[in-house]
């Protein structure tokens, strides 16, 4: 029952949080001068436009996953490196802000004394998974956001040299994900971010 409940909450995250994450990428790209995502309908909150089958299944059953990468044409950015960096960071930043909003809601409900066990459990899963996704997406491996951030930080020659091994790196990441090797650093980073958000909302404790 507990596992089924968690999967149901993750399904809610899949149709509510993932679209916000992807829409943030598209809006950031538009703000930086590239309207490719907007023109291809990727600045909508419709989850069907964004969901990736494998990434969705992993999110439901492993708690970590991804969506279809938002299309970006760096030639349209006023500053290609800065444009890609802002676009890549927009999704994880949206997750963190959303987690902050849910933490505030959670604390307000507790202060009001009107939160049931199931609602409390669901909100805690949403907070943790939303931050999890932000941390996970910053891993510099395609199709995750961190790989796009690499394009902004590394010289083109170095980036393309790394991407020659994209399939091998992706396979290694999948193996690390399923064997739990990535779990400890991701959980520690997640716990640290949640602790920071909790301190920010100290006035509601």
XYZ file of N, CA, C and O in Angstrom:
820
model
N 0.839 -1.207 0.000
C 0.000 0.000 0.000
C 0.878 1.263 0.000
O 0.630 2.204 -0.742
N 1.944 1.251 0.842
C 2.833 2.399 0.905
C 3.506 2.651 -0.446
O 3.633 3.785 -0.883
N 3.943 1.558 -1.098
C 4.611 1.694 -2.390
C 3.635 2.190 -3.445
O 3.982 3.035 -4.274
N 2.406 1.672 -3.427
C 1.388 2.119 -4.374
C 1.073 3.597 -4.176
O 0.951 4.354 -5.150
N 0.987 4.018 -2.915
C 0.717 5.425 -2.616
C 1.828 6.310 -3.157
O 1.577 7.360 -3.760
N 3.078 5.877 -2.981
C 4.215 6.661 -3.460
C 4.215 6.754 -4.979
O 4.505 7.817 -5.546
N 3.854 5.666 -5.659
C 3.781 5.690 -7.121
C 2.690 6.646 -7.593
O 2.862 7.387 -8.566
N 1.561 6.664 -6.878
C 0.465 7.568 -7.236
C 0.887 9.031 -7.065
O 0.563 9.884 -7.908
N 1.623 9.318 -5.996
C 2.112 10.686 -5.794
C 3.124 11.057 -6.885
O 3.122 12.174 -7.393
N 3.974 10.088 -7.241
C 4.933 10.347 -8.324
C 4.225 10.588 -9.649
O 4.698 11.362 -10.487
N 3.089 9.915 -9.851
C 2.304 10.157 -11.065
C 1.805 11.598 -11.097
O 1.782 12.245 -12.148
N 1.423 12.115 -9.916
C 1.016 13.518 -9.821
C 2.190 14.434 -10.159
O 2.034 15.433 -10.874
N 3.369 14.077 -9.660
C 4.581 14.843 -9.957
C 4.851 14.823 -11.458
O 5.245 15.825 -12.055
N 4.620 13.672 -12.067
C 4.880 13.503 -13.499
C 4.044 14.457 -14.337
O 4.542 15.025 -15.323
N 2.789 14.655 -13.957
C 1.904 15.491 -14.770
C 1.848 16.940 -14.299
O 1.305 17.797 -15.018
N 2.414 17.236 -13.124
C 2.347 18.601 -12.605
C 3.713 19.266 -12.487
O 3.881 20.432 -12.870
N 4.712 18.538 -11.973
C 6.028 19.133 -11.742
C 6.878 19.127 -13.008
O 7.519 20.134 -13.342
N 6.894 17.997 -13.722
C 7.711 17.891 -14.934
C 7.366 18.979 -15.958
O 8.272 19.612 -16.522
N 6.071 19.246 -16.223
C 5.760 20.317 -17.180
C 6.272 21.687 -16.732
O 6.705 22.485 -17.573
N 6.245 21.965 -15.435
C 6.768 23.247 -14.939
C 8.262 23.332 -15.203
O 8.780 24.370 -15.652
N 8.967 22.236 -14.944
C 10.407 22.160 -15.181
C 10.728 22.442 -16.654
O 11.587 23.270 -16.968
N 10.029 21.761 -17.555
C 10.310 21.914 -18.982
C 9.870 23.274 -19.510
O 10.554 23.883 -20.346
N 8.739 23.746 -19.026
C 8.251 25.059 -19.442
C 9.248 26.141 -19.033
O 9.482 27.105 -19.776
N 9.861 25.970 -17.862
C 10.863 26.940 -17.396
C 12.039 27.005 -18.363
O 12.570 28.090 -18.644
N 12.468 25.838 -18.880
C 13.539 25.833 -19.880
C 13.145 26.653 -21.109
O 13.927 27.484 -21.595
N 11.937 26.395 -21.607
C 11.483 27.073 -22.811
C 11.339 28.572 -22.619
O 11.719 29.360 -23.494
N 10.804 28.984 -21.475
C 10.633 30.407 -21.193
C 11.985 31.102 -21.031
O 12.174 32.236 -21.490
N 12.930 30.403 -20.382
C 14.267 30.971 -20.209
C 14.955 31.141 -21.556
O 15.600 32.168 -21.814
N 14.803 30.141 -22.432
C 15.404 30.236 -23.762
C 14.815 31.414 -24.537
O 15.548 32.170 -25.196
N 13.498 31.602 -24.437
C 12.844 32.731 -25.113
C 13.361 34.051 -24.567
O 13.621 35.001 -25.317
N 13.515 34.122 -23.256
C 14.013 35.333 -22.602
C 15.428 35.670 -23.076
O 15.786 36.832 -23.212
N 16.210 34.608 -23.362
C 17.594 34.809 -23.799
C 17.714 34.965 -25.316
O 18.814 35.097 -25.843
N 16.575 34.921 -26.033
C 16.591 35.226 -27.462
C 16.278 34.084 -28.408
O 16.190 34.296 -29.615
N 16.092 32.846 -27.875
C 15.799 31.702 -28.745
C 14.342 31.275 -28.555
O 13.957 30.843 -27.467
N 13.541 31.380 -29.613
C 12.112 31.083 -29.523
C 11.764 29.703 -30.079
O 10.595 29.417 -30.340
N 12.765 28.835 -30.247
C 12.526 27.510 -30.823
C 11.531 26.719 -29.991
O 10.571 26.135 -30.525
N 11.736 26.661 -28.686
C 10.847 25.898 -27.809
C 9.433 26.469 -27.841
O 8.452 25.715 -27.903
N 9.325 27.779 -27.808
C 8.004 28.419 -27.845
C 7.288 28.087 -29.142
O 6.095 27.729 -29.138
N 8.008 28.177 -30.258
C 7.393 27.932 -31.558
C 7.001 26.465 -31.742
O 6.116 26.150 -32.544
N 7.667 25.551 -31.015
C 7.355 24.126 -31.110
C 6.394 23.670 -30.022
O 6.189 22.479 -29.812
N 5.802 24.626 -29.308
C 4.791 24.306 -28.304
C 5.335 23.724 -27.020
O 4.603 23.057 -26.282
N 6.602 23.999 -26.699
C 7.200 23.431 -25.494
C 7.198 24.385 -24.303
O 7.876 24.137 -23.312
N 6.428 25.466 -24.386
C 6.271 26.355 -23.235
C 4.880 26.208 -22.637
O 4.369 27.100 -21.975
N 4.270 25.058 -22.854
C 2.958 24.749 -22.307
C 3.099 23.889 -21.059
O 4.126 23.246 -20.845
N 2.044 23.843 -20.235
C 2.029 22.980 -19.056
C 1.331 21.653 -19.341
O 1.087 20.877 -18.422
N 1.047 21.400 -20.610
C 0.442 20.121 -21.007
C 1.490 19.020 -20.884
O 2.478 19.012 -21.634
N 1.327 18.066 -19.963
C 2.368 17.044 -19.746
C 2.613 16.161 -20.956
O 3.730 15.656 -21.145
N 1.608 15.942 -21.794
C 1.760 15.052 -22.942
C 2.817 15.554 -23.924
O 3.413 14.770 -24.659
N 3.035 16.854 -23.926
C 4.019 17.448 -24.834
C 5.443 17.164 -24.360
O 6.367 17.091 -25.164
N 5.606 16.976 -23.061
C 6.941 16.919 -22.469
C 7.426 15.520 -22.087
O 8.637 15.299 -22.022
N 6.521 14.592 -21.826
C 6.928 13.335 -21.193
C 7.701 12.414 -22.130
O 7.353 12.249 -23.297
N 8.757 11.821 -21.584
C 9.559 10.816 -22.272
C 9.183 9.450 -21.688
O 9.146 9.301 -20.456
N 8.892 8.439 -22.512
C 8.420 7.144 -21.978
C 9.360 6.510 -20.955
O 8.935 6.149 -19.852
N 10.643 6.390 -21.298
C 11.589 5.762 -20.374
C 11.791 6.620 -19.135
O 11.780 6.108 -18.001
N 11.981 7.916 -19.326
C 12.165 8.812 -18.188
C 10.969 8.812 -17.262
O 11.118 8.899 -16.036
N 9.757 8.695 -17.828
C 8.537 8.674 -17.021
C 8.447 7.394 -16.185
O 8.087 7.435 -15.003
N 8.772 6.264 -16.799
C 8.747 4.994 -16.072
C 9.752 4.996 -14.923
O 9.458 4.510 -13.817
N 10.939 5.532 -15.187
C 11.954 5.597 -14.136
C 11.500 6.496 -12.990
O 11.741 6.188 -11.820
N 10.838 7.595 -13.316
C 10.346 8.474 -12.266
C 9.292 7.777 -11.417
O 9.311 7.856 -10.184
N 8.391 7.050 -12.075
C 7.322 6.369 -11.348
C 7.854 5.293 -10.409
O 7.415 5.184 -9.257
N 8.816 4.513 -10.883
C 9.236 3.336 -10.122
C 10.591 3.472 -9.431
O 10.897 2.687 -8.526
N 11.394 4.475 -9.825
C 12.692 4.667 -9.177
C 12.806 6.028 -8.492
O 13.727 6.268 -7.733
N 11.855 6.925 -8.791
C 11.865 8.234 -8.161
C 12.740 9.253 -8.868
O 12.821 10.407 -8.450
N 13.406 8.855 -9.944
C 14.251 9.748 -10.729
C 13.985 9.510 -12.210
O 13.830 8.355 -12.627
N 13.941 10.576 -12.985
C 13.678 10.405 -14.414
C 13.899 11.705 -15.160
O 14.481 12.646 -14.632
N 13.427 11.751 -16.385
C 13.621 12.942 -17.210
C 12.493 13.067 -18.216
O 11.701 12.135 -18.414
N 12.411 14.212 -18.866
C 11.423 14.458 -19.912
C 12.154 14.609 -21.240
O 13.376 14.478 -21.322
N 11.385 14.877 -22.300
C 12.009 15.141 -23.600
C 12.797 16.447 -23.503
O 12.287 17.439 -22.974
N 14.030 16.472 -23.992
C 14.807 17.715 -23.948
C 14.092 18.833 -24.715
O 13.549 18.611 -25.800
N 14.073 20.009 -24.121
C 13.484 21.169 -24.794
C 14.410 21.594 -25.935
O 15.618 21.739 -25.733
N 13.884 21.766 -27.150
C 14.740 22.148 -28.294
C 15.323 23.543 -28.127
O 14.620 24.479 -27.757
N 16.603 23.652 -28.367
C 17.302 24.935 -28.234
C 18.210 25.124 -29.444
O 18.889 24.188 -29.877
N 18.202 26.334 -30.001
C 19.113 26.688 -31.082
C 20.009 27.809 -30.568
O 19.589 28.970 -30.484
N 21.234 27.450 -30.207
C 22.141 28.424 -29.587
C 22.481 29.594 -30.507
O 22.921 30.641 -30.031
N 22.283 29.429 -31.812
C 22.578 30.515 -32.752
C 21.673 31.717 -32.531
O 21.995 32.838 -32.935
N 20.514 31.465 -31.898
C 19.567 32.556 -31.674
C 19.833 33.329 -30.389
O 19.267 34.412 -30.194
N 20.666 32.783 -29.519
C 20.958 33.476 -28.274
C 21.807 34.715 -28.546
O 22.714 34.692 -29.378
N 21.525 35.771 -27.814
C 22.343 36.979 -27.931
C 23.776 36.690 -27.475
O 24.736 37.203 -28.037
N 23.883 35.864 -26.438
C 25.175 35.371 -25.963
C 25.026 33.859 -25.812
O 24.389 33.394 -24.864
N 25.559 33.067 -26.765
C 25.310 31.615 -26.759
C 25.657 30.911 -25.455
O 24.889 30.069 -24.973
N 26.809 31.213 -24.864
C 27.224 30.543 -23.632
C 26.293 30.905 -22.477
O 25.818 30.033 -21.739
N 26.024 32.194 -22.316
C 25.141 32.637 -21.237
C 23.719 32.132 -21.466
O 23.037 31.712 -20.523
N 23.262 32.160 -22.717
C 21.918 31.683 -23.032
C 21.735 30.228 -22.685
O 20.709 29.840 -22.104
N 22.720 29.401 -23.026
C 22.620 27.979 -22.718
C 22.685 27.731 -21.211
O 21.968 26.880 -20.678
N 23.532 28.477 -20.503
C 23.647 28.309 -19.058
C 22.336 28.643 -18.359
O 21.857 27.883 -17.501
N 21.739 29.778 -18.721
C 20.481 30.195 -18.098
C 19.370 29.200 -18.428
O 18.569 28.818 -17.556
N 19.316 28.750 -19.679
C 18.299 27.795 -20.099
C 18.444 26.467 -19.354
O 17.458 25.882 -18.896
N 19.676 25.994 -19.208
C 19.918 24.726 -18.526
C 19.555 24.794 -17.051
O 19.014 23.835 -16.483
N 19.851 25.927 -16.422
C 19.614 26.069 -14.981
C 18.153 26.368 -14.643
O 17.735 26.166 -13.499
N 17.389 26.819 -15.629
C 16.011 27.251 -15.365
C 15.139 26.114 -14.845
O 14.327 26.321 -13.925
N 15.287 24.915 -15.404
C 14.459 23.789 -14.969
C 14.718 23.400 -13.524
O 13.776 23.358 -12.711
N 15.971 23.088 -13.142
C 16.268 22.783 -11.743
C 15.886 23.915 -10.795
O 15.403 23.668 -9.686
N 16.092 25.173 -11.224
C 15.716 26.309 -10.379
C 14.208 26.336 -10.150
O 13.740 26.621 -9.031
N 13.437 26.012 -11.193
C 11.982 25.956 -11.054
C 11.585 24.869 -10.052
O 10.652 25.054 -9.256
N 12.286 23.745 -10.082
C 12.023 22.681 -9.116
C 12.254 23.152 -7.686
O 11.456 22.872 -6.781
N 13.375 23.836 -7.464
C 13.710 24.308 -6.126
C 12.662 25.313 -5.635
O 12.216 25.252 -4.482
N 12.264 26.229 -6.506
C 11.244 27.212 -6.132
C 9.910 26.537 -5.838
O 9.205 26.914 -4.889
N 9.575 25.530 -6.643
C 8.328 24.802 -6.412
C 8.380 24.060 -5.074
O 7.397 24.038 -4.320
N 9.520 23.450 -4.782
C 9.682 22.759 -3.490
C 9.524 23.750 -2.340
O 8.910 23.418 -1.302
N 10.053 24.955 -2.499
C 9.903 25.984 -1.471
C 8.432 26.326 -1.243
O 7.978 26.444 -0.097
N 7.681 26.447 -2.322
C 6.245 26.736 -2.219
C 5.522 25.607 -1.487
O 4.672 25.855 -0.615
N 5.860 24.365 -1.809
C 5.199 23.214 -1.164
C 5.580 23.142 0.316
O 4.746 22.799 1.160
N 6.831 23.470 0.647
C 7.244 23.496 2.057
C 6.435 24.542 2.822
O 5.980 24.293 3.950
N 6.258 25.710 2.226
C 5.454 26.758 2.874
C 4.021 26.278 3.071
O 3.431 26.459 4.157
N 3.439 25.651 2.045
C 2.083 25.109 2.150
C 2.012 24.059 3.254
O 1.068 24.067 4.079
N 2.990 23.165 3.295
C 3.043 22.110 4.304
C 3.079 22.705 5.714
O 2.337 22.273 6.616
N 3.914 23.714 5.904
C 4.037 24.324 7.241
C 2.778 25.098 7.620
O 2.360 25.085 8.790
N 2.170 25.772 6.657
C 0.929 26.499 6.938
C -0.187 25.547 7.347
O -0.957 25.835 8.279
N -0.289 24.422 6.664
C -1.315 23.430 7.009
C -1.076 22.855 8.399
O -2.015 22.622 9.162
N 0.185 22.627 8.731
C 0.497 22.116 10.067
C 0.158 23.147 11.147
O -0.375 22.797 12.204
N 0.479 24.404 10.875
C 0.148 25.458 11.841
C -1.355 25.584 12.030
O -1.836 25.870 13.134
N -2.097 25.381 10.945
C -3.558 25.475 11.013
C -4.175 24.236 11.649
O -5.363 24.236 11.991
N -3.366 23.181 11.793
C -3.871 21.949 12.401
C -4.826 21.178 11.521
O -5.581 20.319 12.010
N -4.797 21.465 10.220
C -5.764 20.821 9.337
C -5.129 19.937 8.288
O -5.561 19.943 7.134
N -4.085 19.189 8.639
C -3.401 18.342 7.666
C -3.560 16.879 8.057
O -3.270 16.487 9.193
N -4.053 16.087 7.145
C -4.235 14.659 7.415
C -2.931 13.914 7.164
O -2.000 14.448 6.553
N -2.874 12.669 7.623
C -1.659 11.869 7.445
C -1.335 11.681 5.973
O -0.175 11.807 5.562
N -2.347 11.393 5.155
C -2.102 11.144 3.732
C -1.632 12.406 3.013
O -0.721 12.355 2.183
N -2.237 13.550 3.342
C -1.826 14.806 2.716
C -0.400 15.148 3.127
O 0.418 15.557 2.296
N -0.084 14.957 4.403
C 1.266 15.228 4.888
C 2.284 14.333 4.181
O 3.331 14.802 3.727
N 1.963 13.046 4.075
C 2.871 12.107 3.407
C 3.055 12.483 1.944
O 4.177 12.441 1.412
N 1.967 12.863 1.271
C 2.046 13.230 -0.140
C 2.907 14.476 -0.337
O 3.750 14.523 -1.243
N 2.724 15.478 0.517
C 3.495 16.710 0.391
C 4.985 16.460 0.625
O 5.832 17.019 -0.076
N 5.312 15.598 1.576
C 6.717 15.289 1.844
C 7.352 14.549 0.662
O 8.506 14.805 0.315
N 6.590 13.646 0.036
C 7.096 12.940 -1.150
C 7.308 13.926 -2.295
O 8.321 13.873 -3.010
N 6.366 14.861 -2.460
C 6.483 15.862 -3.527
C 7.712 16.738 -3.313
O 8.479 16.996 -4.246
N 7.926 17.165 -2.074
C 9.090 18.007 -1.766
C 10.381 17.271 -2.085
O 11.257 17.779 -2.791
N 10.499 16.041 -1.555
C 11.742 15.296 -1.740
C 11.979 14.948 -3.206
O 13.097 15.122 -3.724
N 10.951 14.475 -3.901
C 11.121 14.063 -5.289
C 11.397 15.258 -6.191
O 12.208 15.167 -7.135
N 10.751 16.384 -5.918
C 10.970 17.579 -6.726
C 12.416 18.062 -6.609
O 13.049 18.421 -7.619
N 12.962 18.049 -5.400
C 14.364 18.437 -5.210
C 15.285 17.365 -5.791
O 16.322 17.677 -6.395
N 14.894 16.092 -5.613
C 15.650 14.986 -6.215
C 15.847 15.217 -7.709
O 16.945 15.035 -8.254
N 14.769 15.591 -8.372
C 14.813 15.792 -9.817
C 15.735 16.953 -10.188
O 16.438 16.896 -11.202
N 15.723 17.999 -9.358
C 16.615 19.133 -9.616
C 18.073 18.701 -9.529
O 18.890 19.030 -10.398
N 18.393 17.934 -8.486
C 19.775 17.468 -8.295
C 20.162 16.494 -9.413
O 21.235 16.612 -10.018
N 19.285 15.537 -9.674
C 19.562 14.518 -10.690
C 19.796 15.140 -12.056
O 20.706 14.740 -12.796
N 18.989 16.143 -12.391
C 19.098 16.759 -13.710
C 20.368 17.580 -13.892
O 20.715 17.932 -15.020
N 21.066 17.866 -12.804
C 22.307 18.621 -12.926
C 23.509 17.717 -13.195
O 24.624 18.205 -13.384
N 23.296 16.396 -13.234
C 24.374 15.487 -13.612
C 24.719 15.760 -15.086
O 23.826 15.788 -15.936
N 25.979 15.970 -15.405
C 26.354 16.386 -16.775
C 26.385 15.248 -17.788
O 27.404 14.968 -18.407
N 25.240 14.594 -17.959
C 25.113 13.477 -18.897
C 23.836 13.667 -19.707
O 22.781 13.944 -19.128
N 23.878 13.552 -21.032
C 22.654 13.647 -21.837
C 21.669 12.547 -21.433
O 22.104 11.438 -21.127
N 20.352 12.814 -21.412
C 19.708 14.064 -21.831
C 19.475 15.041 -20.689
O 18.614 15.898 -20.783
N 20.226 14.923 -19.601
C 19.997 15.744 -18.423
C 20.496 17.179 -18.626
O 21.342 17.453 -19.474
N 19.970 18.088 -17.799
C 20.288 19.508 -17.948
C 21.765 19.799 -17.745
O 22.307 20.746 -18.328
N 22.416 19.012 -16.914
C 23.826 19.230 -16.653
C 24.676 19.132 -17.904
O 25.720 19.794 -18.015
N 24.257 18.314 -18.869
C 25.025 18.187 -20.112
C 24.962 19.485 -20.909
O 25.928 19.855 -21.597
N 23.829 20.172 -20.834
C 23.711 21.456 -21.528
C 24.520 22.532 -20.816
O 25.049 23.439 -21.459
N 24.590 22.412 -19.496
C 25.407 23.371 -18.763
C 26.881 23.224 -19.146
O 27.620 24.207 -19.189
N 27.284 21.981 -19.452
C 28.662 21.754 -19.894
C 28.986 22.539 -21.157
O 30.109 23.024 -21.331
N 28.000 22.663 -22.046
C 28.241 23.395 -23.287
C 28.546 24.861 -23.015
O 29.216 25.520 -23.809
N 28.014 25.367 -21.892
C 28.257 26.765 -21.548
C 29.573 26.943 -20.805
O 30.175 28.013 -20.859
N 30.036 25.885 -20.137
C 31.225 26.001 -19.304
C 32.507 25.551 -19.994
O 33.588 26.045 -19.681
N 32.372 24.595 -20.927
C 33.562 24.033 -21.564
C 33.776 24.613 -22.963
O 32.817 24.981 -23.641
N 35.020 24.668 -23.409
C 35.269 25.005 -24.820
C 34.607 23.959 -25.710
O 34.485 22.790 -25.323
N 34.185 24.354 -26.898
C 33.470 23.446 -27.792
C 34.263 22.169 -28.061
O 33.694 21.070 -28.075
N 35.563 22.303 -28.250
C 36.384 21.129 -28.567
C 36.345 20.111 -27.422
O 36.200 18.911 -27.647
N 36.452 20.589 -26.186
C 36.437 19.698 -25.027
C 35.068 19.037 -24.866
O 34.969 17.838 -24.577
N 34.006 19.822 -25.071
C 32.660 19.281 -24.925
C 32.399 18.171 -25.937
O 31.910 17.087 -25.583
N 32.733 18.417 -27.197
C 32.476 17.411 -28.234
C 33.372 16.189 -28.070
O 32.982 15.074 -28.449
N 34.543 16.363 -27.478
C 35.407 15.210 -27.196
C 34.757 14.300 -26.165
O 34.804 13.070 -26.280
N 34.112 14.907 -25.170
C 33.410 14.119 -24.151
C 32.181 13.451 -24.749
O 31.904 12.272 -24.493
N 31.437 14.195 -25.567
C 30.193 13.674 -26.123
C 30.412 12.546 -27.142
O 29.471 11.865 -27.522
N 31.659 12.327 -27.568
C 31.948 11.164 -28.422
C 31.619 9.868 -27.688
O 31.323 8.851 -28.311
N 31.661 9.925 -26.369
C 31.396 8.741 -25.546
C 30.017 8.825 -24.875
O 29.793 8.230 -23.826
N 29.110 9.566 -25.517
C 27.797 9.818 -24.933
C 27.065 8.526 -24.577
O 26.510 8.388 -23.485
N 27.055 7.553 -25.490
C 26.316 6.311 -25.234
C 26.929 5.521 -24.080
O 26.212 4.948 -23.259
N 28.250 5.486 -24.030
C 28.920 4.774 -22.944
C 28.625 5.450 -21.610
O 28.329 4.786 -20.608
N 28.689 6.779 -21.590
C 28.415 7.534 -20.369
C 26.979 7.327 -19.921
O 26.692 7.143 -18.732
N 26.047 7.337 -20.887
C 24.635 7.138 -20.569
C 24.404 5.743 -19.995
O 23.671 5.574 -19.008
N 25.035 4.740 -20.585
C 24.886 3.369 -20.089
C 25.446 3.240 -18.676
O 24.862 2.574 -17.815
N 26.591 3.891 -18.435
C 27.194 3.857 -17.103
C 26.285 4.527 -16.077
O 26.154 4.057 -14.941
N 25.641 5.629 -16.489
C 24.737 6.313 -15.576
C 23.532 5.442 -15.235
O 23.095 5.364 -14.078
N 22.971 4.766 -16.239
C 21.836 3.888 -16.005
C 22.216 2.762 -15.049
O 21.452 2.411 -14.145
N 23.407 2.212 -15.238
C 23.890 1.154 -14.349
C 24.046 1.685 -12.926
O 23.631 1.029 -11.954
N 24.636 2.872 -12.806
C 24.823 3.475 -11.484
C 23.490 3.786 -10.826
O 23.328 3.654 -9.609
N 22.508 4.152 -11.644
C 21.181 4.472 -11.125
C 20.495 3.229 -10.571
O 19.938 3.243 -9.468
N 20.563 2.146 -11.340
C 19.876 0.915 -10.921
C 20.601 0.183 -9.802
O 19.981 -0.545 -9.039
N 21.900 0.359 -9.681
C 22.656 -0.318 -8.620
C 22.727 0.522 -7.343
O 23.209 0.045 -6.318
N 22.270 1.764 -7.411
C 22.241 2.602 -6.227
C 23.506 3.402 -5.980
O 23.611 4.090 -4.956
N 24.474 3.325 -6.896
C 25.734 4.050 -6.709
C 25.492 5.569 -6.638
O 26.157 6.282 -5.882
N 24.527 6.046 -7.417
C 24.234 7.473 -7.427
C 23.363 7.912 -6.252
O 23.221 9.109 -5.998
N 22.780 6.958 -5.557
C 21.793 7.294 -4.532
C 22.365 8.168 -3.417
O 21.763 9.179 -3.028
N 23.523 7.775 -2.876
C 24.071 8.498 -1.724
C 24.362 9.960 -2.034
O 23.881 10.851 -1.304
N 25.129 10.283 -3.088
C 25.377 11.712 -3.354
C 24.116 12.493 -3.683
O 23.976 13.660 -3.285
N 23.172 11.865 -4.402
C 21.929 12.557 -4.746
C 21.099 12.820 -3.491
O 20.567 13.922 -3.294
N 21.000 11.811 -2.609
C 20.232 11.980 -1.376
C 20.867 13.030 -0.472
O 20.163 13.829 0.160
N 22.199 13.037 -0.385
C 22.862 14.024 0.472
C 22.653 15.438 -0.048
O 22.384 16.364 0.731
N 22.771 15.611 -1.365
C 22.539 16.935 -1.951
C 21.081 17.352 -1.760
O 20.788 18.513 -1.447
N 20.166 16.395 -1.920
C 18.743 16.678 -1.729
C 18.460 17.096 -0.296
O 17.757 18.087 -0.052
N 18.992 16.353 0.655
C 18.773 16.679 2.071
C 19.332 18.063 2.411
O 18.726 18.812 3.181
N 20.487 18.391 1.836
C 21.097 19.700 2.107
C 20.221 20.830 1.574
O 19.988 21.832 2.262
N 19.708 20.675 0.351
C 18.855 21.714 -0.242
C 17.564 21.866 0.551
O 17.121 22.988 0.831
N 16.956 20.744 0.956
C 15.722 20.807 1.738
C 15.979 21.488 3.088
O 15.154 22.266 3.580
N 17.142 21.201 3.682
C 17.497 21.850 4.955
C 17.618 23.364 4.776
O 17.189 24.147 5.636
N 18.205 23.798 3.652
C 18.324 25.232 3.367
C 16.940 25.849 3.195
O 16.648 26.927 3.736
N 16.060 25.175 2.452
C 14.700 25.675 2.246
C 13.942 25.739 3.563
O 13.133 26.657 3.792
N 14.196 24.767 4.424
C 13.545 24.757 5.743
C 14.000 25.959 6.564
O 13.204 26.593 7.260
N 15.277 26.304 6.479
C 15.788 27.468 7.208
C 15.208 28.762 6.661
O 14.938 29.708 7.414
N 15.028 28.808 5.349
C 14.454 29.999 4.730
C 13.035 30.251 5.259
O 12.620 31.399 5.422
N 12.327 29.170 5.539
C 10.942 29.277 6.011
C 10.852 29.093 7.524
O 9.840 28.622 8.040
N 11.918 29.466 8.244
C 11.985 29.267 9.701
C 10.838 29.959 10.428
O 10.389 29.516 11.485
N 10.329 31.056 9.854
C 9.270 31.832 10.509
C 7.951 31.061 10.583
O 7.018 31.496 11.259
N 7.873 29.919 9.877
C 6.662 29.106 9.916
C 6.841 27.855 10.795
O 5.923 27.034 10.877
N 7.991 27.707 11.408
C 8.238 26.528 12.251
C 7.432 26.611 13.550
O 7.159 27.690 14.039
